[in-house]
Amino acid sequence: MATLVTPTDRAEKAEKKSSPVTDEKAERKQRPRVDEKFKIFSGTANEPLADEVCHFLGMQRGQAQVIRFRDGECYVQIQENVRGADVFVMQPTCRPVDEHLMELLLMIDALKRASARRITAVIPYFGYARQDRKDKPRSPISSKLVADLLTTAGANRALIVDLHTPQLQGFFNIPVDHLFASPVLVDHFRKLALPNLTVVSPDAGGVERARFFAKKVDAALAIVDKRRVEMNVAEVMHVIGDVNSRTCLIIDDLIDTAGTLVKTAQALMDNGATQVYACASHAVLSGPAVENIKNSVIKAVVVTNTIPLTEEADAARMEKGGKISVLSIAGLIGRAIQANHEETSVSKLFM
């Protein structure tokens, strides 16, 4: 006896036949891809930047507990599985430098003992970089010591933004990706289109950085010769290059007390510059820095968020007509981290 098959039966049969495999595949395509072997952790030094980087990469920041005992001793616990993972630890060693450096070392050690496959220390600001040689008898080479500590802790690679001097890469016995914040700063000043622009290096050591910047913005180059009298005190001597009737842009890797910056700007104005701007990768801004900038001839100071601004500097930034402004380098660091994870070249980030 034949069985009558209605259109409804056909539809139900077709639905049963197609649903298990087809729908599962469709659902799999729509589900966001999560790479469990790719993780980013952060210490407490600059969590907002780490969150920005994670947002740029479309991922969640790894869970880690960082607490301190009453005597100041640091305790770290990684709160998720990292076995066999490619892990990146973000931590600038900014104020308080020693506490944040210790946090970074303990996080790396914890990840190593948790069997992470590879650990990359992402250091937007590398503290102790200025102590890169024996400039006085019986003094340490602190930057070399810090590089050795990172390796001993268990870091397999390092990713650092704007070292005080590029030669510091040689202090590491592990591969170092040295990023420059210049592309972010160049893009900002291109949009400003400052007239008759001359890029100025505040000392001989920063000439390479200034030359790169000047080439990118199609500007002239000048150098300020200075003589350092003592720590954090510099005496500006004279300007090498023509700055008369020109807009000057001082570029440096960091601004600490801003003493050198202010004296450099004044020297440029004394030599006929019409206006002076300044930019730097790292806004250390310690001591009287904010007050020095406020009272200077500098029209504007542009920095990046490699380290968070101090409360005083942030308040000055928020003031109407404030001279300090901040650009984010989260995209630059995010692309470098992704390139490292995917084992692709980071050279394009310098273009």
mmCIF file of C-alpha atoms in Angstrom:
data_model
loop_
_atom_site.group_PDB
_atom_site.id
_atom_site.type_symbol
_atom_site.label_atom_id
_atom_site.label_comp_id
_atom_site.label_asym_id
_atom_site.label_seq_id
_atom_site.Cartn_x
_atom_site.Cartn_y
_atom_site.Cartn_z
ATOM 1 C CA MET A 1 0.000 0.000 0.000
ATOM 2 C CA ALA A 2 1.495 3.380 -1.076
ATOM 3 C CA THR A 3 2.121 6.082 1.503
ATOM 4 C CA LEU A 4 0.823 9.541 0.751
ATOM 5 C CA VAL A 5 3.512 12.196 1.103
ATOM 6 C CA THR A 6 2.166 15.741 1.525
ATOM 7 C CA PRO A 7 4.132 18.990 0.903
ATOM 8 C CA THR A 8 4.253 19.473 4.678
ATOM 9 C CA ASP A 9 5.866 16.061 5.130
ATOM 10 C CA ARG A 10 8.424 16.879 2.451
ATOM 11 C CA ALA A 11 9.332 20.155 4.180
ATOM 12 C CA GLU A 12 9.707 18.480 7.594
ATOM 13 C CA LYS A 13 11.828 15.706 6.087
ATOM 14 C CA ALA A 14 14.037 18.220 4.272
ATOM 15 C CA GLU A 15 14.436 20.240 7.477
ATOM 16 C CA LYS A 16 15.444 17.128 9.469
ATOM 17 C CA LYS A 17 17.876 16.072 6.778
ATOM 18 C CA SER A 18 19.630 19.469 6.516
ATOM 19 C CA SER A 19 19.536 20.840 10.046
ATOM 20 C CA PRO A 20 22.237 18.977 12.024
ATOM 21 C CA VAL A 21 25.241 19.538 9.732
ATOM 22 C CA THR A 22 24.278 22.599 7.695
ATOM 23 C CA ASP A 23 23.115 24.717 10.632
ATOM 24 C CA GLU A 24 26.135 23.769 12.708
ATOM 25 C CA LYS A 25 28.479 24.864 9.902
ATOM 26 C CA ALA A 26 26.608 28.131 9.467
ATOM 27 C CA GLU A 27 26.737 28.770 13.189
ATOM 28 C CA ARG A 28 30.472 28.012 13.242
ATOM 29 C CA LYS A 29 31.091 30.604 10.522
ATOM 30 C CA GLN A 30 29.218 33.294 12.428
ATOM 31 C CA ARG A 31 30.875 32.556 15.785
ATOM 32 C CA PRO A 32 33.865 34.873 16.461
ATOM 33 C CA ARG A 33 37.187 33.126 16.274
ATOM 34 C CA VAL A 34 38.973 32.780 19.608
ATOM 35 C CA ASP A 35 42.617 31.732 19.708
ATOM 36 C CA GLU A 36 43.142 30.071 23.083
ATOM 37 C CA LYS A 37 46.897 29.948 22.446
ATOM 38 C CA PHE A 38 47.234 33.727 22.049
ATOM 39 C CA LYS A 39 47.008 35.773 25.255
ATOM 40 C CA ILE A 40 47.847 39.274 26.472
ATOM 41 C CA PHE A 41 48.405 40.065 30.144
ATOM 42 C CA SER A 42 49.177 43.357 31.826
ATOM 43 C CA GLY A 43 50.731 44.585 35.043
ATOM 44 C CA THR A 44 49.317 47.587 36.872
ATOM 45 C CA ALA A 45 51.579 50.247 35.286
ATOM 46 C CA ASN A 46 49.351 51.126 32.295
ATOM 47 C CA GLU A 47 46.216 48.979 32.190
ATOM 48 C CA PRO A 48 44.235 51.438 29.973
ATOM 49 C CA LEU A 49 46.820 51.039 27.178
ATOM 50 C CA ALA A 50 46.693 47.230 27.501
ATOM 51 C CA ASP A 51 42.893 47.357 27.252
ATOM 52 C CA GLU A 52 43.151 49.561 24.138
ATOM 53 C CA VAL A 53 45.538 47.085 22.513
ATOM 54 C CA CYS A 54 43.249 44.156 23.338
ATOM 55 C CA HIS A 55 40.256 46.066 21.937
ATOM 56 C CA PHE A 56 42.239 46.772 18.750
ATOM 57 C CA LEU A 57 42.955 43.028 18.399
ATOM 58 C CA GLY A 58 39.380 42.037 19.302
ATOM 59 C CA MET A 59 40.329 39.979 22.351
ATOM 60 C CA GLN A 60 39.980 39.992 26.128
ATOM 61 C CA ARG A 61 42.882 40.824 28.429
ATOM 62 C CA GLY A 62 44.201 37.805 30.338
ATOM 63 C CA GLN A 63 43.193 37.485 33.983
ATOM 64 C CA ALA A 64 46.004 38.005 36.484
ATOM 65 C CA GLN A 65 46.050 39.013 40.128
ATOM 66 C CA VAL A 66 48.688 41.512 41.255
ATOM 67 C CA ILE A 67 48.557 42.445 44.938
ATOM 68 C CA ARG A 68 50.960 43.802 47.525
ATOM 69 C CA PHE A 69 51.568 42.770 51.101
ATOM 70 C CA ARG A 70 51.659 45.464 53.797
ATOM 71 C CA ASP A 71 55.435 45.726 53.537
ATOM 72 C CA GLY A 72 55.185 46.412 49.780
ATOM 73 C CA GLU A 73 56.154 42.917 48.632
ATOM 74 C CA CYS A 74 54.491 42.033 45.319
ATOM 75 C CA TYR A 75 52.472 38.849 44.719
ATOM 76 C CA VAL A 76 51.342 37.680 41.270
ATOM 77 C CA GLN A 77 49.006 34.883 40.209
ATOM 78 C CA ILE A 78 47.982 34.061 36.633
ATOM 79 C CA GLN A 79 44.293 33.140 36.830
ATOM 80 C CA GLU A 80 43.798 31.217 33.605
ATOM 81 C CA ASN A 81 45.417 28.369 31.705
ATOM 82 C CA VAL A 82 48.436 29.399 29.603
ATOM 83 C CA ARG A 83 49.987 25.991 28.931
ATOM 84 C CA GLY A 84 51.441 25.991 25.409
ATOM 85 C CA ALA A 85 50.250 29.557 24.742
ATOM 86 C CA ASP A 86 51.979 32.450 22.999
ATOM 87 C CA VAL A 87 51.832 35.062 25.767
ATOM 88 C CA PHE A 88 52.503 38.815 25.723
ATOM 89 C CA VAL A 89 53.020 40.725 28.983
ATOM 90 C CA MET A 90 52.502 44.497 28.723
ATOM 91 C CA GLN A 91 54.206 46.632 31.362
ATOM 92 C CA PRO A 92 56.054 49.944 31.016
ATOM 93 C CA THR A 93 58.623 50.373 33.770
ATOM 94 C CA CYS A 94 57.491 53.874 34.695
ATOM 95 C CA ARG A 95 57.003 55.556 38.073
ATOM 96 C CA PRO A 96 57.385 53.842 40.559
ATOM 97 C CA VAL A 97 60.021 52.216 38.360
ATOM 98 C CA ASP A 98 61.305 49.476 40.672
ATOM 99 C CA GLU A 99 57.803 48.305 41.676
ATOM 100 C CA HIS A 100 56.653 48.032 38.078
ATOM 101 C CA LEU A 101 59.872 46.315 36.997
ATOM 102 C CA MET A 102 59.432 43.746 39.777
ATOM 103 C CA GLU A 103 55.817 43.152 38.726
ATOM 104 C CA LEU A 104 56.970 42.450 35.178
ATOM 105 C CA LEU A 105 59.666 40.012 36.307
ATOM 106 C CA LEU A 106 57.256 38.131 38.586
ATOM 107 C CA MET A 107 54.594 37.878 35.867
ATOM 108 C CA ILE A 108 57.134 36.485 33.407
ATOM 109 C CA ASP A 109 58.341 33.959 35.993
ATOM 110 C CA ALA A 110 54.760 32.920 36.803
ATOM 111 C CA LEU A 111 53.987 32.385 33.104
ATOM 112 C CA LYS A 112 57.184 30.399 32.589
ATOM 113 C CA ARG A 113 56.304 28.112 35.512
ATOM 114 C CA ALA A 114 52.775 27.753 34.094
ATOM 115 C CA SER A 115 54.325 26.259 30.902
ATOM 116 C CA ALA A 116 53.617 29.101 28.469
ATOM 117 C CA ARG A 117 55.166 28.198 25.096
ATOM 118 C CA ARG A 118 56.634 31.658 24.437
ATOM 119 C CA ILE A 119 56.696 34.818 26.554
ATOM 120 C CA THR A 120 57.167 38.268 25.012
ATOM 121 C CA ALA A 121 57.792 41.228 27.303
ATOM 122 C CA VAL A 122 56.005 44.236 25.755
ATOM 123 C CA ILE A 123 57.634 47.289 27.341
ATOM 124 C CA PRO A 124 56.211 50.555 25.968
ATOM 125 C CA TYR A 125 58.699 52.466 28.142
ATOM 126 C CA PHE A 126 61.988 50.847 29.166
ATOM 127 C CA GLY A 127 63.212 52.330 32.448
ATOM 128 C CA TYR A 128 66.931 52.556 33.270
ATOM 129 C CA ALA A 129 67.655 53.080 29.550
ATOM 130 C CA ARG A 130 69.564 56.286 30.283
ATOM 131 C CA GLN A 131 72.093 54.338 32.367
ATOM 132 C CA ASP A 132 73.628 52.619 29.346
ATOM 133 C CA ARG A 133 77.356 53.129 30.071
ATOM 134 C CA LYS A 134 79.868 53.822 32.821
ATOM 135 C CA ASP A 135 79.927 57.600 32.725
ATOM 136 C CA LYS A 136 81.590 57.879 36.142
ATOM 137 C CA PRO A 137 84.002 55.627 38.077
ATOM 138 C CA ARG A 138 82.429 52.736 40.010
ATOM 139 C CA SER A 139 78.934 53.213 38.521
ATOM 140 C CA PRO A 140 76.715 50.399 37.160
ATOM 141 C CA ILE A 141 75.442 49.818 33.629
ATOM 142 C CA SER A 142 71.869 49.500 34.865
ATOM 143 C CA SER A 143 70.156 48.999 31.505
ATOM 144 C CA LYS A 144 72.298 45.905 30.837
ATOM 145 C CA LEU A 145 71.389 44.521 34.267
ATOM 146 C CA VAL A 146 67.659 45.013 33.601
ATOM 147 C CA ALA A 147 67.990 43.307 30.204
ATOM 148 C CA ASP A 148 69.673 40.319 31.902
ATOM 149 C CA LEU A 149 66.957 40.191 34.579
ATOM 150 C CA LEU A 150 64.223 39.958 31.925
ATOM 151 C CA THR A 151 66.028 37.077 30.213
ATOM 152 C CA THR A 152 66.666 35.275 33.503
ATOM 153 C CA ALA A 153 63.004 35.656 34.497
ATOM 154 C CA GLY A 154 62.033 33.760 31.353
ATOM 155 C CA ALA A 155 61.252 36.247 28.569
ATOM 156 C CA ASN A 156 61.825 34.761 25.103
ATOM 157 C CA ARG A 157 61.425 38.048 23.220
ATOM 158 C CA ALA A 158 61.065 41.752 23.964
ATOM 159 C CA LEU A 159 59.020 44.402 22.191
ATOM 160 C CA ILE A 160 60.058 47.921 23.200
ATOM 161 C CA VAL A 161 58.968 51.391 22.067
ATOM 162 C CA ASP A 162 61.629 54.073 21.500
ATOM 163 C CA LEU A 163 64.671 53.034 23.458
ATOM 164 C CA HIS A 164 66.789 55.952 24.664
ATOM 165 C CA THR A 165 69.484 54.731 22.254
ATOM 166 C CA PRO A 166 68.895 51.984 19.627
ATOM 167 C CA GLN A 167 72.198 50.297 20.589
ATOM 168 C CA LEU A 168 70.530 49.076 23.790
ATOM 169 C CA GLN A 169 69.108 46.212 21.727
ATOM 170 C CA GLY A 170 72.587 44.706 21.949
ATOM 171 C CA PHE A 171 72.256 44.402 25.733
ATOM 172 C CA PHE A 172 69.610 41.701 25.293
ATOM 173 C CA ASN A 173 70.459 38.057 24.657
ATOM 174 C CA ILE A 174 66.966 37.545 23.197
ATOM 175 C CA PRO A 175 65.384 38.994 20.021
ATOM 176 C CA VAL A 176 64.156 42.588 20.417
ATOM 177 C CA ASP A 177 61.597 44.338 18.225
ATOM 178 C CA HIS A 178 62.344 48.038 18.556
ATOM 179 C CA LEU A 179 59.278 50.097 17.621
ATOM 180 C CA PHE A 180 59.191 53.842 17.071
ATOM 181 C CA ALA A 181 56.285 56.106 17.996
ATOM 182 C CA SER A 182 57.311 58.371 15.101
ATOM 183 C CA PRO A 183 54.627 57.092 12.658
ATOM 184 C CA VAL A 184 51.882 58.176 15.083
ATOM 185 C CA LEU A 185 53.514 61.562 15.710
ATOM 186 C CA VAL A 186 54.283 62.096 12.012
ATOM 187 C CA ASP A 187 50.640 61.507 11.100
ATOM 188 C CA HIS A 188 49.537 64.085 13.697
ATOM 189 C CA PHE A 189 51.912 66.824 12.532
ATOM 190 C CA ARG A 190 51.211 66.159 8.865
ATOM 191 C CA LYS A 191 47.574 67.013 9.570
ATOM 192 C CA LEU A 192 48.605 70.240 11.339
ATOM 193 C CA ALA A 193 50.552 71.297 8.215
ATOM 194 C CA LEU A 194 52.815 73.703 10.115
ATOM 195 C CA PRO A 195 54.367 76.372 7.826
ATOM 196 C CA ASN A 196 58.145 76.546 7.148
ATOM 197 C CA LEU A 197 58.774 73.558 9.404
ATOM 198 C CA THR A 198 62.193 72.633 10.778
ATOM 199 C CA VAL A 199 62.550 69.473 12.869
ATOM 200 C CA VAL A 200 65.005 69.938 15.730
ATOM 201 C CA SER A 201 67.025 67.360 17.648
ATOM 202 C CA PRO A 202 67.724 68.611 21.200
ATOM 203 C CA ASP A 203 71.079 66.785 21.261
ATOM 204 C CA ALA A 204 73.495 64.870 19.035
ATOM 205 C CA GLY A 205 72.157 61.496 20.221
ATOM 206 C CA GLY A 206 68.701 62.170 18.806
ATOM 207 C CA VAL A 207 69.804 63.175 15.294
ATOM 208 C CA GLU A 208 68.804 59.859 13.702
ATOM 209 C CA ARG A 209 65.288 60.121 15.167
ATOM 210 C CA ALA A 210 64.937 63.744 14.039
ATOM 211 C CA ARG A 211 66.280 62.989 10.544
ATOM 212 C CA PHE A 212 63.713 60.196 10.088
ATOM 213 C CA PHE A 213 60.936 62.539 11.230
ATOM 214 C CA ALA A 214 62.095 65.410 8.999
ATOM 215 C CA LYS A 215 62.183 63.139 5.968
ATOM 216 C CA LYS A 216 58.640 61.915 6.607
ATOM 217 C CA VAL A 217 57.169 65.415 6.960
ATOM 218 C CA ASP A 218 59.417 66.908 4.244
ATOM 219 C CA ALA A 219 61.025 69.425 6.589
ATOM 220 C CA ALA A 220 64.477 70.895 7.235
ATOM 221 C CA LEU A 221 66.674 69.601 10.069
ATOM 222 C CA ALA A 222 68.494 71.423 12.871
ATOM 223 C CA ILE A 223 70.459 70.300 15.940
ATOM 224 C CA VAL A 224 70.887 71.990 19.300
ATOM 225 C CA ASP A 225 74.319 71.474 20.841
ATOM 226 C CA LYS A 226 74.140 71.207 24.622
ATOM 227 C CA ARG A 227 76.462 70.504 27.505
ATOM 228 C CA ARG A 228 75.117 68.610 30.516
ATOM 229 C CA VAL A 229 76.229 70.272 33.750
ATOM 230 C CA GLU A 230 74.820 67.636 36.137
ATOM 231 C CA MET A 231 72.020 65.086 36.292
ATOM 232 C CA ASN A 232 68.738 66.593 34.962
ATOM 233 C CA VAL A 233 70.496 69.916 34.334
ATOM 234 C CA ALA A 234 71.693 70.896 30.850
ATOM 235 C CA GLU A 235 73.169 74.092 29.482
ATOM 236 C CA VAL A 236 72.231 74.785 25.865
ATOM 237 C CA MET A 237 75.149 76.093 23.829
ATOM 238 C CA HIS A 238 74.165 76.907 20.231
ATOM 239 C CA VAL A 239 71.906 75.936 17.313
ATOM 240 C CA ILE A 240 73.322 74.120 14.283
ATOM 241 C CA GLY A 241 71.147 74.894 11.253
ATOM 242 C CA ASP A 242 68.967 77.770 10.089
ATOM 243 C CA VAL A 243 65.813 78.310 12.192
ATOM 244 C CA ASN A 244 65.304 82.010 11.471
ATOM 245 C CA SER A 245 61.648 82.820 10.606
ATOM 246 C CA ARG A 246 60.731 79.144 10.790
ATOM 247 C CA THR A 247 58.362 76.969 12.811
ATOM 248 C CA CYS A 248 60.420 74.554 14.907
ATOM 249 C CA LEU A 249 59.389 71.105 16.111
ATOM 250 C CA ILE A 250 61.604 69.603 18.825
ATOM 251 C CA ILE A 251 61.479 65.804 18.851
ATOM 252 C CA ASP A 252 62.856 63.645 21.664
ATOM 253 C CA ASP A 253 62.341 60.166 23.081
ATOM 254 C CA LEU A 254 61.241 61.370 26.527
ATOM 255 C CA ILE A 255 60.486 64.467 28.568
ATOM 256 C CA ASP A 256 61.573 64.171 32.202
ATOM 257 C CA THR A 257 61.846 67.479 34.088
ATOM 258 C CA ALA A 258 61.474 69.397 30.768
ATOM 259 C CA GLY A 259 64.536 71.497 31.678
ATOM 260 C CA THR A 260 66.396 70.602 28.490
ATOM 261 C CA LEU A 261 63.234 71.021 26.409
ATOM 262 C CA VAL A 262 62.485 74.511 27.724
ATOM 263 C CA LYS A 263 66.088 75.719 27.252
ATOM 264 C CA THR A 264 66.153 74.260 23.742
ATOM 265 C CA ALA A 265 62.919 76.065 22.857
ATOM 266 C CA GLN A 266 64.274 79.360 24.212
ATOM 267 C CA ALA A 267 67.502 78.939 22.231
ATOM 268 C CA LEU A 268 65.458 78.435 19.059
ATOM 269 C CA MET A 269 63.389 81.581 19.713
ATOM 270 C CA ASP A 270 66.584 83.524 20.434
ATOM 271 C CA ASN A 271 67.832 82.399 17.007
ATOM 272 C CA GLY A 272 64.764 83.785 15.220
ATOM 273 C CA ALA A 273 62.214 80.930 15.254
ATOM 274 C CA THR A 274 58.620 82.158 14.933
ATOM 275 C CA GLN A 275 57.033 79.424 17.057
ATOM 276 C CA VAL A 276 58.129 76.205 18.759
ATOM 277 C CA TYR A 277 56.290 72.884 19.155
ATOM 278 C CA ALA A 278 57.584 69.760 20.884
ATOM 279 C CA CYS A 279 56.812 66.058 20.810
ATOM 280 C CA ALA A 280 58.119 62.979 22.599
ATOM 281 C CA SER A 281 57.280 59.307 22.916
ATOM 282 C CA HIS A 282 57.409 59.060 26.722
ATOM 283 C CA ALA A 283 55.793 61.621 29.024
ATOM 284 C CA VAL A 284 57.810 60.989 32.191
ATOM 285 C CA LEU A 285 57.094 64.586 33.334
ATOM 286 C CA SER A 286 58.622 64.407 36.794
ATOM 287 C CA GLY A 287 59.340 67.176 39.292
ATOM 288 C CA PRO A 288 58.682 70.692 37.911
ATOM 289 C CA ALA A 289 58.063 69.467 34.332
ATOM 290 C CA VAL A 290 54.440 70.626 33.992
ATOM 291 C CA GLU A 291 55.201 74.058 35.472
ATOM 292 C CA ASN A 292 58.266 74.395 33.232
ATOM 293 C CA ILE A 293 56.183 73.668 30.136
ATOM 294 C CA LYS A 294 53.414 76.073 31.206
ATOM 295 C CA ASN A 295 55.877 78.930 31.654
ATOM 296 C CA SER A 296 57.881 78.212 28.493
ATOM 297 C CA VAL A 297 57.739 79.664 24.981
ATOM 298 C CA ILE A 298 56.574 76.285 23.654
ATOM 299 C CA LYS A 299 53.195 76.461 21.947
ATOM 300 C CA ALA A 300 52.211 72.784 22.361
ATOM 301 C CA VAL A 301 53.727 69.522 23.617
ATOM 302 C CA VAL A 302 52.492 66.268 22.064
ATOM 303 C CA VAL A 303 53.252 62.938 23.751
ATOM 304 C CA THR A 304 52.025 59.347 23.450
ATOM 305 C CA ASN A 305 50.372 57.093 26.029
ATOM 306 C CA THR A 306 53.283 54.678 26.502
ATOM 307 C CA ILE A 307 53.030 55.642 30.170
ATOM 308 C CA PRO A 308 50.085 57.288 31.963
ATOM 309 C CA LEU A 309 50.271 61.006 32.696
ATOM 310 C CA THR A 310 50.824 62.132 36.266
ATOM 311 C CA GLU A 311 47.803 63.717 37.987
ATOM 312 C CA GLU A 312 49.335 67.169 37.577
ATOM 313 C CA ALA A 313 50.059 66.622 33.873
ATOM 314 C CA ASP A 314 46.590 65.204 33.245
ATOM 315 C CA ALA A 315 45.013 68.220 34.958
ATOM 316 C CA ALA A 316 47.124 70.509 32.766
ATOM 317 C CA ARG A 317 45.995 68.582 29.673
ATOM 318 C CA MET A 318 42.342 69.085 30.627
ATOM 319 C CA GLU A 319 42.733 72.843 31.161
ATOM 320 C CA LYS A 320 41.338 75.160 28.530
ATOM 321 C CA GLY A 321 44.244 76.124 26.315
ATOM 322 C CA GLY A 322 46.481 73.492 27.939
ATOM 323 C CA LYS A 323 49.755 72.848 26.147
ATOM 324 C CA ILE A 324 49.916 69.055 26.669
ATOM 325 C CA SER A 325 48.100 66.585 24.399
ATOM 326 C CA VAL A 326 48.296 62.782 24.183
ATOM 327 C CA LEU A 327 48.181 60.429 21.177
ATOM 328 C CA SER A 328 47.497 56.696 21.447
ATOM 329 C CA ILE A 329 49.957 54.112 20.143
ATOM 330 C CA ALA A 330 47.652 51.162 20.883
ATOM 331 C CA GLY A 331 47.252 50.436 17.158
ATOM 332 C CA LEU A 332 51.015 50.413 16.580
ATOM 333 C CA ILE A 333 51.655 48.036 19.488
ATOM 334 C CA GLY A 334 48.643 45.902 18.552
ATOM 335 C CA ARG A 335 49.898 45.415 14.997
ATOM 336 C CA ALA A 336 53.379 44.535 16.290
ATOM 337 C CA ILE A 337 51.950 41.950 18.714
ATOM 338 C CA GLN A 338 49.820 40.427 15.959
ATOM 339 C CA ALA A 339 52.800 40.251 13.598
ATOM 340 C CA ASN A 340 54.851 38.529 16.296
ATOM 341 C CA HIS A 341 52.117 36.009 16.996
ATOM 342 C CA GLU A 342 51.595 35.253 13.298
ATOM 343 C CA GLU A 343 55.369 35.165 12.665
ATOM 344 C CA THR A 344 55.180 37.892 10.025
ATOM 345 C CA SER A 345 57.439 40.891 9.454
ATOM 346 C CA VAL A 346 57.135 44.058 11.543
ATOM 347 C CA SER A 347 59.120 46.110 9.007
ATOM 348 C CA LYS A 348 55.937 47.629 7.563
ATOM 349 C CA LEU A 349 55.354 49.392 10.902
ATOM 350 C CA PHE A 350 58.380 51.610 10.266
ATOM 351 C CA MET A 351 57.201 52.871 6.874
#
